[in-house]
Amino acid sequence: MRYWLMKTEPDVFSFDDLLRAPKKTTSWEGVRNYQARNFMRDDFKVGDLVFIYHSNAGDETGIAGIAEVVKGAYGDQAAMNPKSPYFDEKSAKAGASRWVVVDVRAVRKFKTPVTLSQIKSTPGLERMAVVQKGQRLSVQPVTPQEWGIIEKAAD
DNA sequence: GCCAACGTTGGC
DNA sequence: GCCAACGTTGGC
């Protein structure tokens, strides 16, 4: 199994929203970047674990908790819906979504988030994509070592 | 709210 | 296939 990190703006969809969702599960809509899509489409497997990262969240910016992949990639129907904020005209015109979702279920929320500044100052996490300047990738791989360090920091 | 960094689009 | 223009991301 593999480890991942996915970003979300908590104003739009937070870890608490995930906890409140039916079966604590949601389809991860709205990824509109090819590299991020390809990770989900080609590499996400049921049972993989995911850090849920809150971006644009002030002092709370950072990793809020852990989710689990419960369903592998399938077409993102939001891309086909003109009323959705994630509507994609090209997908609609082609009659098939070029974007995918995976389903994730909340595993546990951290007591306090592992903040971005914490990640930046923790040895062993320097190479994480999330701390690289200008790195905007919303779905990124995490190494088992990085995963372990962050879980430890959360406890 | 600013703006640097980056990805995508589309004219040529 | 290049690349300028544009839109978005996301920290600050």
PDB file of C-alpha atoms in Angstrom, chain A:
ATOM      1  CA  MET A   1       0.000   0.000   0.000  1.00  0.00           C
ATOM      2  CA  ARG A   2       1.009   3.601  -0.496  1.00  0.00           C
ATOM      3  CA  TYR A   3       0.730   6.903   1.324  1.00  0.00           C
ATOM      4  CA  TRP A   4      -0.600  10.174  -0.085  1.00  0.00           C
ATOM      5  CA  LEU A   5      -1.453  13.742   0.750  1.00  0.00           C
ATOM      6  CA  MET A   6      -4.481  15.558  -0.630  1.00  0.00           C
ATOM      7  CA  LYS A   7      -5.170  19.252  -0.247  1.00  0.00           C
ATOM      8  CA  THR A   8      -8.492  20.873   0.422  1.00  0.00           C
ATOM      9  CA  GLU A   9      -9.600  24.317   1.443  1.00  0.00           C
ATOM     10  CA  PRO A  10     -11.527  23.812   4.693  1.00  0.00           C
ATOM     11  CA  ASP A  11     -13.941  26.590   3.719  1.00  0.00           C
ATOM     12  CA  VAL A  12     -14.945  24.358   0.821  1.00  0.00           C
ATOM     13  CA  PHE A  13     -14.577  20.888   2.343  1.00  0.00           C
ATOM     14  CA  SER A  14     -12.899  20.238   5.690  1.00  0.00           C
ATOM     15  CA  PHE A  15     -11.925  17.134   7.623  1.00  0.00           C
ATOM     16  CA  ASP A  16     -14.933  17.800   9.864  1.00  0.00           C
ATOM     17  CA  ASP A  17     -17.135  17.784   6.779  1.00  0.00           C
ATOM     18  CA  LEU A  18     -15.708  14.370   5.967  1.00  0.00           C
ATOM     19  CA  LEU A  19     -16.480  13.144   9.493  1.00  0.00           C
ATOM     20  CA  ARG A  20     -20.056  14.375   9.092  1.00  0.00           C
ATOM     21  CA  ALA A  21     -20.539  12.772   5.682  1.00  0.00           C
ATOM     22  CA  PRO A  22     -22.564   9.554   5.388  1.00  0.00           C
ATOM     23  CA  LYS A  23     -20.284   6.651   6.376  1.00  0.00           C
ATOM     24  CA  LYS A  24     -17.601   9.332   6.848  1.00  0.00           C
ATOM     25  CA  THR A  25     -17.005   8.839   3.148  1.00  0.00           C
ATOM     26  CA  THR A  26     -16.926  11.184   0.183  1.00  0.00           C
ATOM     27  CA  SER A  27     -15.930  11.159  -3.446  1.00  0.00           C
ATOM     28  CA  TRP A  28     -12.987  13.523  -3.818  1.00  0.00           C
ATOM     29  CA  GLU A  29     -14.366  15.831  -6.492  1.00  0.00           C
ATOM     30  CA  GLY A  30     -12.773  18.672  -8.312  1.00  0.00           C
ATOM     31  CA  VAL A  31      -9.180  17.626  -8.962  1.00  0.00           C
ATOM     32  CA  ARG A  32      -8.408  19.489 -12.184  1.00  0.00           C
ATOM     33  CA  ASN A  33      -4.731  18.884 -12.710  1.00  0.00           C
ATOM     34  CA  TYR A  34      -3.360  16.097 -14.875  1.00  0.00           C
ATOM     35  CA  GLN A  35      -0.508  15.040 -12.645  1.00  0.00           C
ATOM     36  CA  ALA A  36      -2.824  14.854  -9.648  1.00  0.00           C
ATOM     37  CA  ARG A  37      -5.424  12.992 -11.682  1.00  0.00           C
ATOM     38  CA  ASN A  38      -2.877  10.496 -12.901  1.00  0.00           C
ATOM     39  CA  PHE A  39      -1.828   9.663  -9.356  1.00  0.00           C
ATOM     40  CA  MET A  40      -5.449   8.946  -8.481  1.00  0.00           C
ATOM     41  CA  ARG A  41      -6.193   7.082 -11.692  1.00  0.00           C
ATOM     42  CA  ASP A  42      -3.030   5.004 -11.928  1.00  0.00           C
ATOM     43  CA  ASP A  43      -1.673   4.636  -8.423  1.00  0.00           C
ATOM     44  CA  PHE A  44      -4.436   4.969  -5.827  1.00  0.00           C
ATOM     45  CA  LYS A  45      -5.466   1.579  -4.465  1.00  0.00           C
ATOM     46  CA  VAL A  46      -8.128   0.619  -1.962  1.00  0.00           C
ATOM     47  CA  GLY A  47      -6.481   0.606   1.449  1.00  0.00           C
ATOM     48  CA  ASP A  48      -3.991   3.381   0.682  1.00  0.00           C
ATOM     49  CA  LEU A  49      -3.845   6.025   3.401  1.00  0.00           C
ATOM     50  CA  VAL A  50      -4.130   9.760   2.811  1.00  0.00           C
ATOM     51  CA  PHE A  51      -3.210  12.813   4.840  1.00  0.00           C
ATOM     52  CA  ILE A  52      -5.929  15.442   4.486  1.00  0.00           C
ATOM     53  CA  TYR A  53      -4.219  18.828   4.247  1.00  0.00           C
ATOM     54  CA  HIS A  54      -6.027  22.093   4.880  1.00  0.00           C
ATOM     55  CA  SER A  55      -4.724  24.902   2.700  1.00  0.00           C
ATOM     56  CA  ASN A  56      -5.568  28.590   3.044  1.00  0.00           C
ATOM     57  CA  ALA A  57      -6.518  27.994   6.666  1.00  0.00           C
ATOM     58  CA  GLY A  58      -4.482  30.560   8.581  1.00  0.00           C
ATOM     59  CA  ASP A  59      -2.936  29.110  11.749  1.00  0.00           C
ATOM     60  CA  GLU A  60      -4.710  25.832  11.020  1.00  0.00           C
ATOM     61  CA  THR A  61      -2.969  25.352   7.698  1.00  0.00           C
ATOM     62  CA  GLY A  62      -1.582  21.846   7.791  1.00  0.00           C
ATOM     63  CA  ILE A  63      -2.497  18.186   8.016  1.00  0.00           C
ATOM     64  CA  ALA A  64      -5.833  17.704   9.768  1.00  0.00           C
ATOM     65  CA  GLY A  65      -6.113  13.940   9.818  1.00  0.00           C
ATOM     66  CA  ILE A  66      -6.023  10.643   8.009  1.00  0.00           C
ATOM     67  CA  ALA A  67      -8.393   9.094   5.480  1.00  0.00           C
ATOM     68  CA  GLU A  68      -8.426   5.778   3.688  1.00  0.00           C
ATOM     69  CA  VAL A  69      -9.068   5.045   0.036  1.00  0.00           C
ATOM     70  CA  VAL A  70     -12.222   2.908  -0.126  1.00  0.00           C
ATOM     71  CA  LYS A  71     -12.856   3.020  -3.873  1.00  0.00           C
ATOM     72  CA  GLY A  72     -10.453   3.440  -6.775  1.00  0.00           C
ATOM     73  CA  ALA A  73     -10.701   5.998  -9.544  1.00  0.00           C
ATOM     74  CA  TYR A  74     -13.848   6.526 -11.586  1.00  0.00           C
ATOM     75  CA  GLY A  75     -15.180   9.391 -13.690  1.00  0.00           C
ATOM     76  CA  ASP A  76     -15.792  12.719 -11.967  1.00  0.00           C
ATOM     77  CA  GLN A  77     -19.413  13.444 -12.878  1.00  0.00           C
ATOM     78  CA  ALA A  78     -19.157  16.983 -11.496  1.00  0.00           C
ATOM     79  CA  ALA A  79     -17.210  17.775 -14.648  1.00  0.00           C
ATOM     80  CA  MET A  80     -20.340  16.992 -16.674  1.00  0.00           C
ATOM     81  CA  ASN A  81     -22.716  19.122 -14.621  1.00  0.00           C
ATOM     82  CA  PRO A  82     -23.025  22.731 -15.814  1.00  0.00           C
ATOM     83  CA  LYS A  83     -24.302  23.728 -12.378  1.00  0.00           C
ATOM     84  CA  SER A  84     -21.274  22.358 -10.551  1.00  0.00           C
ATOM     85  CA  PRO A  85     -18.352  24.620  -9.676  1.00  0.00           C
ATOM     86  CA  TYR A  86     -16.210  21.803 -11.071  1.00  0.00           C
ATOM     87  CA  PHE A  87     -17.934  21.800 -14.453  1.00  0.00           C
ATOM     88  CA  ASP A  88     -15.535  21.192 -17.337  1.00  0.00           C
ATOM     89  CA  GLU A  89     -16.748  22.195 -20.759  1.00  0.00           C
ATOM     90  CA  LYS A  90     -14.330  19.947 -22.605  1.00  0.00           C
ATOM     91  CA  SER A  91     -15.527  16.900 -20.701  1.00  0.00           C
ATOM     92  CA  ALA A  92     -19.147  17.823 -21.348  1.00  0.00           C
ATOM     93  CA  LYS A  93     -18.578  18.324 -25.056  1.00  0.00           C
ATOM     94  CA  ALA A  94     -16.716  15.038 -25.324  1.00  0.00           C
ATOM     95  CA  GLY A  95     -19.557  13.279 -23.518  1.00  0.00           C
ATOM     96  CA  ALA A  96     -17.153  11.732 -21.034  1.00  0.00           C
ATOM     97  CA  SER A  97     -15.375  13.144 -18.033  1.00  0.00           C
ATOM     98  CA  ARG A  98     -11.640  13.491 -18.426  1.00  0.00           C
ATOM     99  CA  TRP A  99     -11.321  13.789 -14.638  1.00  0.00           C
ATOM    100  CA  VAL A 100     -11.588  11.150 -11.962  1.00  0.00           C
ATOM    101  CA  VAL A 101     -12.536  10.885  -8.314  1.00  0.00           C
ATOM    102  CA  VAL A 102     -11.660   8.347  -5.650  1.00  0.00           C
ATOM    103  CA  ASP A 103     -13.738   7.643  -2.546  1.00  0.00           C
ATOM    104  CA  VAL A 104     -12.096   8.279   0.805  1.00  0.00           C
ATOM    105  CA  ARG A 105     -13.296   7.571   4.351  1.00  0.00           C
ATOM    106  CA  ALA A 106     -12.136   9.367   7.478  1.00  0.00           C
ATOM    107  CA  VAL A 107      -9.868   7.234   9.657  1.00  0.00           C
ATOM    108  CA  ARG A 108      -8.941   9.679  12.404  1.00  0.00           C
ATOM    109  CA  LYS A 109      -8.708  13.381  13.015  1.00  0.00           C
ATOM    110  CA  PHE A 110      -5.561  14.663  14.661  1.00  0.00           C
ATOM    111  CA  LYS A 111      -6.086  16.322  18.069  1.00  0.00           C
ATOM    112  CA  THR A 112      -4.321  19.335  16.642  1.00  0.00           C
ATOM    113  CA  PRO A 113      -3.247  19.744  13.041  1.00  0.00           C
ATOM    114  CA  VAL A 114       0.354  19.143  12.083  1.00  0.00           C
ATOM    115  CA  THR A 115       0.899  22.643  10.791  1.00  0.00           C
ATOM    116  CA  LEU A 116       2.786  23.747   7.742  1.00  0.00           C
ATOM    117  CA  SER A 117       5.317  25.590   9.896  1.00  0.00           C
ATOM    118  CA  GLN A 118       5.792  22.410  11.948  1.00  0.00           C
ATOM    119  CA  ILE A 119       6.368  20.407   8.784  1.00  0.00           C
ATOM    120  CA  LYS A 120       8.875  22.979   7.588  1.00  0.00           C
ATOM    121  CA  SER A 121      10.864  22.810  10.807  1.00  0.00           C
ATOM    122  CA  THR A 122      10.807  19.032  11.299  1.00  0.00           C
ATOM    123  CA  PRO A 123      13.911  17.119  10.203  1.00  0.00           C
ATOM    124  CA  GLY A 124      13.112  14.485   7.613  1.00  0.00           C
ATOM    125  CA  LEU A 125      10.218  16.390   6.057  1.00  0.00           C
ATOM    126  CA  GLU A 126      12.255  18.872   4.009  1.00  0.00           C
ATOM    127  CA  ARG A 127      11.558  17.043   0.783  1.00  0.00           C
ATOM    128  CA  MET A 128       7.793  16.876   1.086  1.00  0.00           C
ATOM    129  CA  ALA A 129       6.161  18.526  -1.906  1.00  0.00           C
ATOM    130  CA  VAL A 130       3.884  20.547   0.337  1.00  0.00           C
ATOM    131  CA  VAL A 131       6.790  22.602   1.692  1.00  0.00           C
ATOM    132  CA  GLN A 132       8.350  23.321  -1.706  1.00  0.00           C
ATOM    133  CA  LYS A 133       7.860  26.908  -2.784  1.00  0.00           C
ATOM    134  CA  GLY A 134       5.401  27.226  -5.621  1.00  0.00           C
ATOM    135  CA  GLN A 135       4.384  23.577  -5.418  1.00  0.00           C
ATOM    136  CA  ARG A 136       0.674  23.484  -6.046  1.00  0.00           C
ATOM    137  CA  LEU A 137       0.077  19.820  -6.707  1.00  0.00           C
ATOM    138  CA  SER A 138      -3.106  18.900  -4.861  1.00  0.00           C
ATOM    139  CA  VAL A 139      -2.444  15.148  -4.773  1.00  0.00           C
ATOM    140  CA  GLN A 140       1.049  14.074  -3.818  1.00  0.00           C
ATOM    141  CA  PRO A 141       2.858  10.924  -2.734  1.00  0.00           C
ATOM    142  CA  VAL A 142       4.225  10.665   0.803  1.00  0.00           C
ATOM    143  CA  THR A 143       7.060   8.318   1.728  1.00  0.00           C
ATOM    144  CA  PRO A 144       6.595   5.799   4.564  1.00  0.00           C
ATOM    145  CA  GLN A 145       9.321   7.647   6.488  1.00  0.00           C
ATOM    146  CA  GLU A 146       7.531  10.978   6.157  1.00  0.00           C
ATOM    147  CA  TRP A 147       4.267   9.328   7.106  1.00  0.00           C
ATOM    148  CA  GLY A 148       5.787   7.948  10.296  1.00  0.00           C
ATOM    149  CA  ILE A 149       7.332  11.257  11.320  1.00  0.00           C
ATOM    150  CA  ILE A 150       4.055  13.109  10.866  1.00  0.00           C
ATOM    151  CA  GLU A 151       1.969  10.531  12.714  1.00  0.00           C
ATOM    152  CA  LYS A 152       4.431  10.773  15.585  1.00  0.00           C
ATOM    153  CA  ALA A 153       4.231  14.584  15.529  1.00  0.00           C
ATOM    154  CA  ALA A 154       0.433  14.371  15.687  1.00  0.00           C
ATOM    155  CA  ASP A 155       0.431  12.339  18.919  1.00  0.00           C
TER     156      ASP A 155
END
